[in-house]
Amino acid sequence: MNNMYLQLTRNRMISVKAHCCRVFIFFVFLLTLTNAGAQHKNISIIPQPESMKITKSRFTVNPETKIIVHKGDAEALRIANMLAQKFQAVAGFTITVTAADEHPAKNAILFSIIQDDSSLGDEGYRLSVTDSIVHVNAARPAGLFYGMQTILQLLPAEIESPQPVENIVWNIPGVEIKDKPRFTWRGMHLDVCRHFMPLDFIKKYIDYMAMHKLNTFHWHLTDDQGWRIEVKQYPLLTKIGAWRKESLIGYINDTPHRFDNTPHGGFYTQEEAKEIVQYAKERFITVLPEIEMPGHATAAIAAYPWLGVTGKQIDVATYWGVFPDIFNVKDSTFDFLENVLTEVMDIFPGEYIHIGGDEAIKDQWKASEAIQQKIRELGLKDEHELQSYFVKRMEKFINAKGRKMIGWDEILEGGLAPNATVMSWQGIEGGIAAAKSHHDVIMTPIQSLYFWTYQGDPKTEPLAAEGYIPLKKVYAFEPIPSTLSAEEAQHIIGAQACAWAEYMEDTKKVEYMVFPRMSALAEVVWSPAAVKSWKRFAAKMPKQFKRYDYMGINYAKVPLSP
Ligand code: ACM
C-alpha cells in the first residue's frame, strides 16, 4: 500500500514534474512565438514595397550564416559585402561572403542577378525569407542593393548602430516580397550655397538617401551667396566667389537686418566632387549638379565682374532672397558658361545637367542699352524671350555634349527649350504645362516638398522658412496631377524634395529639417499609390525613429497624428 502510494506519489511527482516542464516549454514556445509575432507585426519597411506577404518563417543570422553570390558577379559581391560589414560592426561577428555556384541548404543568404526577370525593371527585386534561406534576386545590381536595404529594415533597428550592440537575436521575419519603384526620378536636393556643408556630411546625406531608396542627389552648387565647385579655368570663382564676409542672423524679414560679422565659405575641389560622385554611384545614386544662370549669379559676378550687366565690382551676397545681378548675354559670357559646364560635365557623368533658370530678375537687362540692342538684333519681343534664348543656347551646347538639360519652371517663360526637362517648384502648374507639351517633369512643389519650412509650431520650433509642411502633408503629395491624360502622365518622371539652406546653418539643422520628412518622400516616389497608407506609415515610424537614433540623426520629434 505504502509502496503503491509511494509509487503513485512518485508517478504523480514525475508526472507533475513533466507537466511543469511541458508548461515551461510551452511558455517558452509561446514567448518565442509572441516575440516572432511581435517582430512580424512590427515590420517597418520604408518605402512600403509594391507587394509583401508575411509568413510564419523566421531566419536568424548568426556567426555560421553564409552569404553566397554567383561566381564572377562583382556587383553582387560588393553589395553582399556591404551587408556583411554591417554585421561586423554591430554584431561583432564576421559573416563570410563566398562567390560560388552552389549554396548550403540552410543558414545562407543568397544574392543573385537573374537577367531575364524583366518584370523587375532596372531597380526592382524579389526577396524571400524562409527559416533556412534568405534569397534576394534582381535583374540588375540596383535591385540587389534595394533588396539589401530591405533586409536591413527587416532586421532589428540595432543593425544601424555604428557600435557593437549586445544581446540581440538577429532575426529576419519571413516574407515574400516583390518590389520595384513607382518613379524613375526619386530625388533629394541640398543647397550648399547658403551654408557650406562639409564633404563627410554629403556622404552621410547620400547614405540617408540610399536607405530610403532615393536615387538622385541634386547638388545646388552655385548661388548668390557662394560658388562651391572648383573650376580650373576660372580660379576666382572659388578664390572670391566661395566666400562671403558675413551672414544674416534671423529671419529675412526681420528689421533691421542683423549680421554675424563672421566670414563664411568653402568649396569642393574637383577631386572631392568626383569622390562624391563615386560614393553616390556605389549606392546607385546619380549626382545632378546645378549651375545657376542667368540669375542667382551674384557670387560668379563678384569673382568676374565682366560677366555682369553693370560691369561694377560687387560682393558675394550676405543675406537671403533674390538679387538684381544677372549674367550679360555677350558671347564671352556664353564661352565662360560653356567652359564651366565642360568641366562640370567631366566631373559629373550623369545624364542631366541643371542650369537653374529660376528667379532671374530682369531689371538690369531692361535698363541696359547693350542688352536692349541685343534683344532687337535677335528679333526678340522682350526680356522673357531673351531668357528663353539664353536657355535654348545653353541647351544646344549641353545636348551637343550628349547630355540633357533641366531647369526650374521659369524656363517655360518666353518659350521652352526643345528638349528641356522641367523641375516644377512654384506649384504643379508649370509641370502640368510642360507635360502637356510633351516635356519630362520632376515635381518639387514648394507647397508640399520644400523641407526648409516648419514642421510644427513656429513658436517652439527652430527658425525656418515661412510655411508649414508637416510629415502628413509630404506623405499626401501625389506627383501625377489628375488633369493629365495617361500619355501626358508618362512625362512625370518623378518627384524631389528641396532642402534650401538659408536657415540650415549647420549639418545638424539640415538633419532636423529633412527628417523625418525624407521618409514620407520615399513612399511618395517609390510605393505604388495603391499601397500607400498614412496609418500604416505612421505605425512604421517609431521603428524608423529608432533607426535614426542609432544612426545619430538629429530628426524633428514630430507627432504622428492619425
Ligand atoms: C527655387 O526655389 N527658387 C527654385
Coordinates of C-alpha atoms and ligand atoms in Angstrom, one line a residue:
M1 CA 0.0 0.0 0.0
N2 CA 2.7 2.3 1.1
N3 CA 4.8 1.2 -1.7
M4 CA 1.9 1.7 -4.1
Y5 CA 1.3 5.0 -2.5
L6 CA 4.9 5.9 -2.8
Q7 CA 4.9 4.6 -6.3
L8 CA 1.8 6.6 -7.1
T9 CA 3.2 9.6 -5.5
R10 CA 6.4 9.2 -7.3
N11 CA 4.5 8.8 -10.5
R12 CA 2.4 11.8 -9.7
M13 CA 5.5 13.6 -8.8
I14 CA 7.2 12.6 -12.0
S15 CA 4.1 13.5 -13.9
V16 CA 3.8 16.8 -12.1
K17 CA 7.5 17.5 -12.9
A18 CA 6.9 16.5 -16.6
H19 CA 3.8 18.7 -16.6
C20 CA 5.7 21.7 -15.2
C21 CA 8.4 21.0 -17.8
R22 CA 5.8 20.9 -20.6
V23 CA 4.2 24.1 -19.3
F24 CA 7.6 25.7 -19.1
I25 CA 8.5 24.6 -22.7
F26 CA 5.0 25.7 -23.8
F27 CA 5.5 29.2 -22.3
V28 CA 9.0 29.5 -23.8
F29 CA 7.5 28.4 -27.1
L30 CA 4.7 30.9 -26.7
L31 CA 7.1 33.7 -25.8
T32 CA 9.2 32.9 -28.8
L33 CA 6.1 32.9 -30.9
T34 CA 5.0 36.2 -29.4
N35 CA 8.4 37.6 -30.0
A36 CA 8.4 36.3 -33.5
G37 CA 4.8 37.5 -33.9
A38 CA 5.8 40.9 -32.5
Q39 CA 8.6 41.1 -34.9
H40 CA 6.4 40.1 -37.7
K41 CA 3.8 42.7 -36.7
N42 CA 6.5 45.3 -36.3
I43 CA 7.7 45.1 -39.9
S44 CA 8.7 48.6 -40.8
I45 CA 10.0 48.8 -44.4
I46 CA 10.1 52.4 -45.7
P47 CA 9.2 52.9 -48.5
Q48 CA 6.5 50.3 -48.4
P49 CA 7.2 47.6 -51.0
E50 CA 4.9 47.0 -54.0
S51 CA 3.8 43.7 -52.7
M52 CA 4.6 41.8 -49.5
K53 CA 3.3 38.6 -48.0
I54 CA 4.3 37.9 -44.4
T55 CA 4.8 34.3 -43.5
K56 CA 5.4 32.4 -40.2
S57 CA 9.0 31.7 -41.0
R58 CA 11.9 33.3 -39.3
F59 CA 15.6 33.4 -40.4
T60 CA 18.3 34.0 -37.8
V61 CA 21.6 35.5 -38.8
N62 CA 24.4 34.0 -36.7
P63 CA 28.2 33.6 -37.0
E64 CA 27.7 30.5 -39.1
T65 CA 25.5 32.2 -41.7
K66 CA 27.0 32.4 -45.1
I67 CA 26.3 34.9 -47.8
I68 CA 26.6 33.5 -51.3
V69 CA 26.8 35.3 -54.6
H70 CA 27.3 33.8 -58.0
K71 CA 30.9 33.4 -59.2
G72 CA 32.1 36.3 -61.3
D73 CA 29.3 38.7 -60.2
A74 CA 31.4 41.6 -58.9
E75 CA 28.5 43.9 -58.1
A76 CA 26.6 41.2 -56.2
L77 CA 29.8 40.5 -54.2
R78 CA 30.2 44.2 -53.4
I79 CA 26.6 44.6 -52.2
A80 CA 26.8 41.4 -50.2
N81 CA 29.9 42.7 -48.5
M82 CA 28.1 45.8 -47.5
L83 CA 25.6 43.7 -45.6
A84 CA 28.4 41.6 -44.1
Q85 CA 30.2 44.8 -42.9
K86 CA 27.1 45.9 -41.1
F87 CA 27.1 42.7 -39.0
Q88 CA 30.9 43.0 -38.5
A89 CA 30.4 46.5 -37.0
V90 CA 27.4 45.9 -34.9
A91 CA 27.1 42.2 -34.1
G92 CA 30.8 41.6 -33.5
F93 CA 30.9 38.6 -35.8
T94 CA 32.0 38.0 -39.3
I95 CA 29.8 36.5 -41.9
T96 CA 31.7 35.0 -44.7
V97 CA 30.8 36.1 -48.3
T98 CA 31.5 33.5 -50.9
A99 CA 31.3 33.5 -54.6
A100 CA 30.1 30.1 -55.6
D101 CA 27.5 28.4 -57.8
E102 CA 26.3 26.1 -55.1
H103 CA 24.9 27.1 -51.7
P104 CA 24.2 25.3 -48.4
A105 CA 20.7 24.0 -47.8
K106 CA 20.3 26.2 -44.8
N107 CA 21.6 29.3 -43.0
A108 CA 22.5 31.1 -46.2
I109 CA 21.7 34.5 -47.7
L110 CA 21.8 34.4 -51.5
F111 CA 22.2 37.4 -53.7
S112 CA 21.6 36.6 -57.4
I113 CA 21.2 38.5 -60.6
I114 CA 18.5 36.9 -62.8
Q115 CA 18.8 38.9 -66.0
D116 CA 15.6 37.6 -67.6
D117 CA 13.2 38.7 -64.9
S118 CA 12.1 41.8 -66.9
S119 CA 9.1 42.4 -64.7
L120 CA 11.5 43.8 -62.1
G121 CA 12.9 46.6 -64.3
D122 CA 16.3 48.1 -63.6
E123 CA 15.7 48.7 -59.9
G124 CA 13.2 46.0 -58.7
Y125 CA 13.9 42.9 -56.6
R126 CA 12.4 39.8 -55.1
L127 CA 13.1 38.9 -51.5
S128 CA 12.2 35.6 -50.0
V129 CA 12.9 34.8 -46.3
T130 CA 12.3 31.3 -45.0
D131 CA 13.6 29.5 -41.9
S132 CA 16.6 28.3 -43.9
I133 CA 17.3 30.7 -46.7
V134 CA 17.1 34.4 -47.5
H135 CA 17.1 34.9 -51.2
V136 CA 17.2 38.3 -52.9
N137 CA 17.3 38.4 -56.7
A138 CA 17.1 41.2 -59.2
A139 CA 17.6 41.8 -62.9
R140 CA 20.2 44.5 -62.2
P141 CA 22.6 45.3 -59.4
A142 CA 20.5 48.3 -58.3
G143 CA 17.7 45.9 -57.4
L144 CA 20.0 43.8 -55.3
F145 CA 21.1 46.9 -53.5
Y146 CA 17.5 47.8 -52.7
G147 CA 16.8 44.2 -51.6
M148 CA 19.8 44.5 -49.3
Q149 CA 18.3 47.8 -47.9
T150 CA 15.0 45.9 -47.2
I151 CA 16.8 43.1 -45.4
L152 CA 18.4 45.8 -43.2
Q153 CA 15.0 47.1 -42.4
L154 CA 13.6 43.6 -41.6
L155 CA 16.4 43.2 -39.0
P156 CA 16.2 44.8 -35.5
A157 CA 16.8 48.5 -35.7
E158 CA 20.1 47.9 -33.8
I159 CA 21.6 46.9 -37.2
E160 CA 22.1 50.6 -37.8
S161 CA 24.2 51.1 -34.7
P162 CA 27.8 52.1 -35.5
Q163 CA 29.0 50.4 -32.4
P164 CA 28.6 46.8 -31.2
V165 CA 25.2 46.1 -29.5
E166 CA 24.9 43.1 -27.2
N167 CA 22.1 40.5 -26.7
I168 CA 20.4 40.9 -30.0
V169 CA 19.0 38.0 -31.8
W170 CA 19.4 38.9 -35.5
N171 CA 16.0 37.6 -36.7
I172 CA 14.6 38.3 -40.1
P173 CA 10.8 37.7 -40.2
G174 CA 9.5 35.5 -43.1
V175 CA 8.4 37.5 -46.1
E176 CA 7.8 37.1 -49.8
I177 CA 8.4 40.5 -51.4
K178 CA 8.2 41.7 -54.9
D179 CA 9.2 45.3 -55.2
K180 CA 10.1 48.0 -57.7
P181 CA 9.8 51.8 -57.7
R182 CA 6.9 53.8 -59.0
F183 CA 9.1 56.6 -60.4
T184 CA 12.5 56.6 -62.0
W185 CA 13.4 60.0 -60.5
R186 CA 13.5 59.9 -56.7
G187 CA 15.3 63.0 -55.7
M188 CA 16.6 64.9 -52.8
H189 CA 18.2 68.3 -53.1
L190 CA 20.7 70.1 -50.9
D191 CA 21.7 73.7 -51.1
V192 CA 25.3 74.1 -50.1
C193 CA 25.5 77.8 -51.1
R194 CA 23.5 79.5 -48.4
H195 CA 25.6 77.4 -46.0
F196 CA 28.5 75.3 -46.9
M197 CA 28.3 71.6 -45.8
P198 CA 31.4 69.5 -45.3
L199 CA 32.2 66.6 -47.6
D200 CA 31.7 63.9 -44.9
F201 CA 28.2 65.2 -44.4
I202 CA 27.4 65.0 -48.1
K203 CA 28.4 61.3 -47.8
K204 CA 26.1 60.9 -44.9
Y205 CA 23.3 62.6 -46.8
I206 CA 23.8 60.1 -49.6
D207 CA 23.7 57.2 -47.1
Y208 CA 20.4 58.6 -45.8
M209 CA 19.1 58.7 -49.3
A210 CA 20.2 55.2 -50.1
M211 CA 18.4 53.9 -47.0
H212 CA 15.2 55.4 -48.4
K213 CA 15.8 54.0 -51.9
L214 CA 16.2 57.5 -53.4
N215 CA 18.4 57.7 -56.5
T216 CA 19.1 61.3 -57.4
F217 CA 21.1 63.8 -55.4
H218 CA 20.5 67.3 -56.7
W219 CA 23.6 69.3 -55.6
H220 CA 22.8 73.0 -55.7
L221 CA 26.4 74.3 -56.2
T222 CA 26.2 77.9 -57.2
D223 CA 24.1 80.8 -56.0
D224 CA 24.3 84.5 -54.9
Q225 CA 25.8 83.6 -51.5
G226 CA 28.5 81.3 -52.7
W227 CA 30.1 79.4 -55.6
R228 CA 31.0 75.9 -54.3
I229 CA 32.7 74.0 -57.1
E230 CA 36.3 74.3 -58.3
V231 CA 36.6 75.3 -62.0
K232 CA 40.2 75.1 -63.1
Q233 CA 39.9 77.6 -65.9
Y234 CA 38.3 80.3 -63.6
P235 CA 40.1 80.1 -60.2
L236 CA 38.5 83.3 -58.9
L237 CA 35.1 81.6 -58.8
T238 CA 36.3 79.8 -55.7
K239 CA 39.0 82.2 -54.6
I240 CA 36.5 85.1 -54.4
G241 CA 33.1 83.6 -55.1
A242 CA 33.2 80.9 -52.4
W243 CA 33.5 83.4 -49.6
R244 CA 31.3 86.0 -48.1
K245 CA 32.2 88.4 -45.3
E246 CA 29.3 87.6 -43.0
S247 CA 25.8 86.1 -42.9
L248 CA 22.4 87.2 -41.9
I249 CA 21.1 86.3 -38.4
G250 CA 17.4 85.6 -38.0
Y251 CA 14.6 85.7 -40.5
I252 CA 14.9 87.5 -43.8
N253 CA 12.1 89.9 -43.0
D254 CA 13.3 90.8 -39.5
T255 CA 14.2 94.5 -39.4
P256 CA 16.7 95.8 -39.1
H257 CA 18.9 93.1 -40.7
R258 CA 21.5 91.8 -38.3
F259 CA 24.7 90.1 -39.3
D260 CA 27.1 87.7 -37.6
N261 CA 30.2 89.6 -38.6
T262 CA 31.8 86.2 -39.4
P263 CA 33.3 85.2 -42.8
H264 CA 31.6 82.1 -44.2
G265 CA 32.5 79.9 -47.2
G266 CA 34.1 76.8 -48.6
F267 CA 34.1 74.8 -51.9
Y268 CA 34.6 71.4 -53.2
T269 CA 37.7 70.6 -55.3
Q270 CA 37.1 68.6 -58.4
E271 CA 38.7 65.6 -56.8
E272 CA 36.3 65.9 -53.8
A273 CA 33.3 66.2 -56.1
K274 CA 34.5 63.2 -58.0
E275 CA 34.8 61.3 -54.7
I276 CA 31.1 62.2 -54.0
V277 CA 30.1 61.0 -57.5
Q278 CA 31.8 57.7 -56.9
Y279 CA 30.4 57.3 -53.3
A280 CA 26.9 58.0 -54.7
K281 CA 27.4 55.6 -57.6
E282 CA 28.3 52.8 -55.2
R283 CA 24.9 53.4 -53.7
F284 CA 23.1 53.7 -57.0
I285 CA 22.6 57.4 -56.7
T286 CA 23.3 59.8 -59.5
V287 CA 24.5 63.3 -58.7
L288 CA 22.8 66.1 -60.5
P289 CA 24.9 69.3 -60.5
E290 CA 23.2 72.7 -60.7
I291 CA 25.0 75.7 -62.1
E292 CA 22.6 78.7 -61.9
M293 CA 22.0 81.0 -64.8
P294 CA 21.2 83.7 -65.8
G295 CA 20.1 84.8 -62.3
H296 CA 21.3 83.8 -58.9
A297 CA 24.7 84.8 -60.3
T298 CA 26.0 87.3 -57.7
A299 CA 28.9 85.1 -56.5
A300 CA 30.1 84.5 -60.1
I301 CA 29.8 88.1 -61.0
A302 CA 31.6 89.1 -57.7
A303 CA 34.5 86.9 -59.0
Y304 CA 34.4 88.1 -62.6
P305 CA 32.5 91.4 -63.0
W306 CA 32.7 91.2 -66.8
L307 CA 30.1 88.5 -66.6
G308 CA 27.5 91.0 -65.3
V309 CA 25.5 93.7 -66.9
T310 CA 26.7 96.8 -64.9
G311 CA 30.4 95.9 -65.0
K312 CA 30.6 97.0 -61.4
Q313 CA 32.6 95.2 -58.7
I314 CA 30.0 93.6 -56.3
D315 CA 30.3 91.4 -53.2
V316 CA 29.1 87.9 -52.7
A317 CA 25.7 88.2 -51.1
T318 CA 25.5 88.0 -47.3
Y319 CA 21.7 87.7 -46.9
W320 CA 18.8 85.8 -48.5
G321 CA 16.3 86.5 -51.2
V322 CA 16.7 87.3 -54.9
F323 CA 19.3 89.7 -56.2
P324 CA 19.4 92.0 -59.3
D325 CA 22.8 91.0 -60.6
I326 CA 22.4 88.8 -63.7
F327 CA 24.7 87.5 -66.4
N328 CA 25.0 89.6 -69.6
V329 CA 24.4 87.9 -73.0
K330 CA 27.8 88.6 -74.6
D331 CA 29.5 85.7 -76.5
S332 CA 32.3 85.9 -74.0
T333 CA 29.8 85.1 -71.2
F334 CA 28.4 82.2 -73.1
D335 CA 32.0 81.0 -73.7
F336 CA 32.6 81.2 -69.9
L337 CA 29.4 79.2 -69.2
E338 CA 30.3 76.6 -71.8
N339 CA 33.8 76.3 -70.3
V340 CA 32.4 75.9 -66.8
L341 CA 29.8 73.3 -67.9
T342 CA 32.5 71.4 -69.8
E343 CA 34.5 71.0 -66.6
V344 CA 31.3 70.2 -64.7
M345 CA 30.3 67.5 -67.2
D346 CA 33.8 66.0 -66.7
I347 CA 33.2 65.7 -63.0
F348 CA 29.5 64.6 -63.2
P349 CA 28.8 61.8 -65.7
G350 CA 25.0 61.7 -65.2
E351 CA 22.6 62.1 -68.0
Y352 CA 21.3 65.5 -66.8
I353 CA 22.8 69.0 -66.1
H354 CA 20.7 71.5 -64.2
I355 CA 21.1 75.1 -65.3
G356 CA 18.8 76.8 -62.7
G357 CA 16.8 79.4 -64.6
D358 CA 14.7 80.5 -61.6
E359 CA 14.0 83.9 -60.2
A360 CA 16.1 85.8 -62.7
I361 CA 15.3 89.5 -62.0
K362 CA 15.5 91.2 -65.4
D363 CA 15.7 94.9 -64.3
Q364 CA 19.4 95.2 -65.3
W365 CA 18.5 93.7 -68.7
K366 CA 15.7 96.2 -69.0
A367 CA 18.0 99.2 -68.1
S368 CA 20.9 98.2 -70.3
E369 CA 21.1 99.7 -73.8
A370 CA 23.5 97.0 -74.9
I371 CA 21.1 94.3 -73.8
Q372 CA 18.1 96.0 -75.4
Q373 CA 20.2 96.3 -78.6
K374 CA 20.8 92.5 -78.5
I375 CA 17.1 91.9 -78.0
R376 CA 16.4 93.9 -81.2
E377 CA 19.2 92.2 -83.1
L378 CA 17.9 88.7 -82.2
G379 CA 14.3 89.8 -83.2
L380 CA 13.0 89.0 -79.7
K381 CA 10.0 90.5 -78.1
D382 CA 11.2 91.1 -74.5
E383 CA 13.4 90.0 -71.7
H384 CA 11.4 86.8 -71.2
E385 CA 12.2 85.8 -74.7
L386 CA 15.9 86.8 -74.1
Q387 CA 15.9 84.4 -71.1
S388 CA 14.4 81.7 -73.4
Y389 CA 17.1 82.5 -76.0
F390 CA 19.8 82.1 -73.3
V391 CA 18.4 78.8 -72.0
K392 CA 17.9 77.4 -75.5
R393 CA 21.5 78.3 -76.4
M394 CA 22.8 76.5 -73.3
E395 CA 20.6 73.5 -74.1
K396 CA 22.1 73.2 -77.6
F397 CA 25.5 73.1 -76.0
I398 CA 24.5 70.6 -73.4
N399 CA 22.7 68.3 -75.9
A400 CA 25.8 68.5 -78.3
K401 CA 27.8 67.0 -75.4
G402 CA 25.3 64.2 -75.2
R403 CA 23.5 65.4 -72.0
K404 CA 20.1 66.6 -71.2
M405 CA 19.2 69.9 -69.6
I406 CA 16.9 70.5 -66.6
G407 CA 15.7 73.9 -65.5
W408 CA 13.3 75.3 -62.9
D409 CA 9.8 76.0 -64.2
E410 CA 10.6 79.7 -65.1
I411 CA 12.3 78.3 -68.2
L412 CA 8.8 77.9 -69.5
E413 CA 8.6 81.7 -69.7
G414 CA 9.3 83.1 -73.2
G415 CA 9.2 79.6 -74.7
L416 CA 10.6 76.2 -73.5
A417 CA 13.9 74.9 -74.9
P418 CA 13.1 71.9 -77.2
N419 CA 14.4 69.1 -75.1
A420 CA 14.3 70.5 -71.6
T421 CA 13.1 68.7 -68.5
V422 CA 11.2 71.0 -66.1
M423 CA 11.5 71.0 -62.3
S424 CA 8.2 72.3 -61.2
W425 CA 8.7 74.2 -58.0
Q426 CA 6.3 77.2 -57.9
G427 CA 3.5 74.7 -57.8
I428 CA 2.4 71.8 -60.0
E429 CA 1.1 74.1 -62.8
G430 CA 4.5 74.5 -64.6
G431 CA 4.8 70.8 -64.5
I432 CA 1.3 70.3 -66.0
A433 CA 2.1 72.8 -68.8
A434 CA 5.4 71.1 -69.5
A435 CA 3.9 67.6 -69.5
K436 CA 1.1 68.8 -71.8
S437 CA 3.7 70.0 -74.3
H438 CA 5.4 66.6 -74.1
H439 CA 8.3 67.6 -71.9
D440 CA 9.5 65.5 -69.0
V441 CA 8.8 66.8 -65.5
I442 CA 10.0 66.4 -62.0
M443 CA 7.6 67.6 -59.4
T444 CA 9.1 69.6 -56.5
P445 CA 6.3 72.0 -55.4
I446 CA 7.1 74.5 -52.7
Q447 CA 3.7 73.8 -51.1
S448 CA 4.5 70.1 -50.3
L449 CA 8.1 69.3 -50.9
Y450 CA 10.2 72.2 -49.6
F451 CA 11.8 71.0 -46.4
W452 CA 13.1 74.4 -45.4
T453 CA 9.6 75.1 -43.9
Y454 CA 8.2 74.5 -40.4
Q455 CA 7.1 71.0 -39.3
G456 CA 5.5 72.3 -36.2
D457 CA 4.5 75.5 -34.3
P458 CA 7.0 78.3 -35.2
K459 CA 6.8 79.5 -31.5
T460 CA 8.6 76.4 -30.3
E461 CA 10.4 75.2 -33.5
P462 CA 13.9 76.4 -34.5
L463 CA 13.9 79.2 -37.2
A464 CA 12.7 78.0 -40.6
A465 CA 11.2 79.5 -43.7
E466 CA 7.6 80.6 -43.6
G467 CA 5.2 77.8 -44.4
Y468 CA 4.0 74.7 -42.7
I469 CA 4.7 71.3 -44.2
P470 CA 4.1 68.6 -41.6
L471 CA 5.0 65.0 -42.3
K472 CA 1.4 64.1 -43.3
K473 CA 1.3 66.8 -45.9
V474 CA 4.5 65.5 -47.5
Y475 CA 3.1 62.0 -47.4
A476 CA -0.1 63.1 -49.1
F477 CA 1.6 64.6 -52.1
E478 CA 0.6 62.9 -55.4
P479 CA 3.1 63.6 -58.2
I480 CA 0.7 62.9 -61.0
P481 CA -1.9 65.6 -61.4
S482 CA -5.4 64.2 -62.1
T483 CA -5.8 66.7 -65.0
L484 CA -3.2 64.9 -67.1
S485 CA -4.1 62.2 -69.7
A486 CA -2.4 58.8 -69.4
E487 CA 0.0 59.8 -72.1
E488 CA 0.8 63.2 -70.5
A489 CA 1.3 61.5 -67.1
Q490 CA 4.1 59.4 -68.6
H491 CA 6.1 62.7 -68.7
I492 CA 6.0 63.0 -64.9
I493 CA 9.3 61.1 -64.3
G494 CA 9.2 61.6 -60.5
A495 CA 9.5 64.0 -57.7
Q496 CA 12.0 65.5 -55.4
A497 CA 12.2 67.4 -52.1
C498 CA 14.3 70.5 -51.7
A499 CA 16.5 71.5 -48.8
W500 CA 17.2 75.2 -49.2
A501 CA 19.8 76.1 -46.5
E502 CA 19.1 79.7 -45.6
Y503 CA 18.0 78.6 -42.2
M504 CA 20.2 75.5 -42.0
E505 CA 23.4 76.9 -40.6
D506 CA 25.0 73.5 -39.9
T507 CA 24.6 69.8 -40.6
K508 CA 22.5 69.1 -37.5
K509 CA 19.9 71.7 -38.7
V510 CA 19.8 70.1 -42.1
E511 CA 19.0 66.8 -40.5
Y512 CA 16.4 68.4 -38.3
M513 CA 14.6 70.0 -41.3
V514 CA 14.9 67.0 -43.6
F515 CA 13.9 64.3 -41.1
P516 CA 11.5 62.7 -40.8
R517 CA 10.1 64.2 -44.0
M518 CA 12.6 62.3 -46.1
S519 CA 10.8 59.1 -45.0
A520 CA 7.5 60.4 -46.3
L521 CA 9.1 61.4 -49.6
A522 CA 10.4 57.9 -50.0
E523 CA 6.9 56.5 -50.1
V524 CA 5.7 59.3 -52.4
V525 CA 8.2 58.4 -55.1
W526 CA 8.7 54.6 -54.6
S527 CA 5.5 53.0 -53.4
P528 CA 2.6 52.4 -55.7
A529 CA -0.3 54.8 -55.0
A530 CA -2.5 51.8 -54.1
V531 CA -0.3 50.6 -51.2
K532 CA 0.3 54.0 -49.7
S533 CA -1.4 54.3 -46.3
W534 CA -0.7 57.1 -43.8
K535 CA -2.0 54.9 -41.0
R536 CA 0.5 52.1 -41.8
F537 CA 3.3 54.7 -42.4
A538 CA 2.7 56.3 -39.1
A539 CA 2.7 52.9 -37.4
K540 CA 6.1 52.1 -39.0
M541 CA 7.7 55.4 -37.9
P542 CA 8.6 54.5 -34.3
K543 CA 10.9 51.8 -35.6
Q544 CA 12.3 54.3 -38.2
F545 CA 12.9 56.8 -35.3
K546 CA 14.9 54.0 -33.6
R547 CA 17.0 53.6 -36.7
Y548 CA 17.5 57.3 -36.9
D549 CA 18.6 57.3 -33.2
Y550 CA 21.2 54.5 -33.9
M551 CA 22.4 56.5 -36.9
G552 CA 22.8 59.6 -34.8
I553 CA 20.3 61.6 -37.0
N554 CA 19.1 64.8 -35.4
Y555 CA 15.4 64.4 -36.5
A556 CA 12.4 66.5 -35.6
K557 CA 10.3 64.7 -33.0
V558 CA 7.0 65.3 -34.8
P559 CA 3.7 63.9 -33.7
L560 CA 2.3 61.0 -35.7
S561 CA -1.2 62.2 -35.8
P562 CA -3.9 59.7 -37.0
Ligands
ACM1 C1 13.6 78.0 -56.2 O1 13.1 77.7 -55.1 N1 13.9 79.2 -56.5 C2 13.8 77.0 -57.2

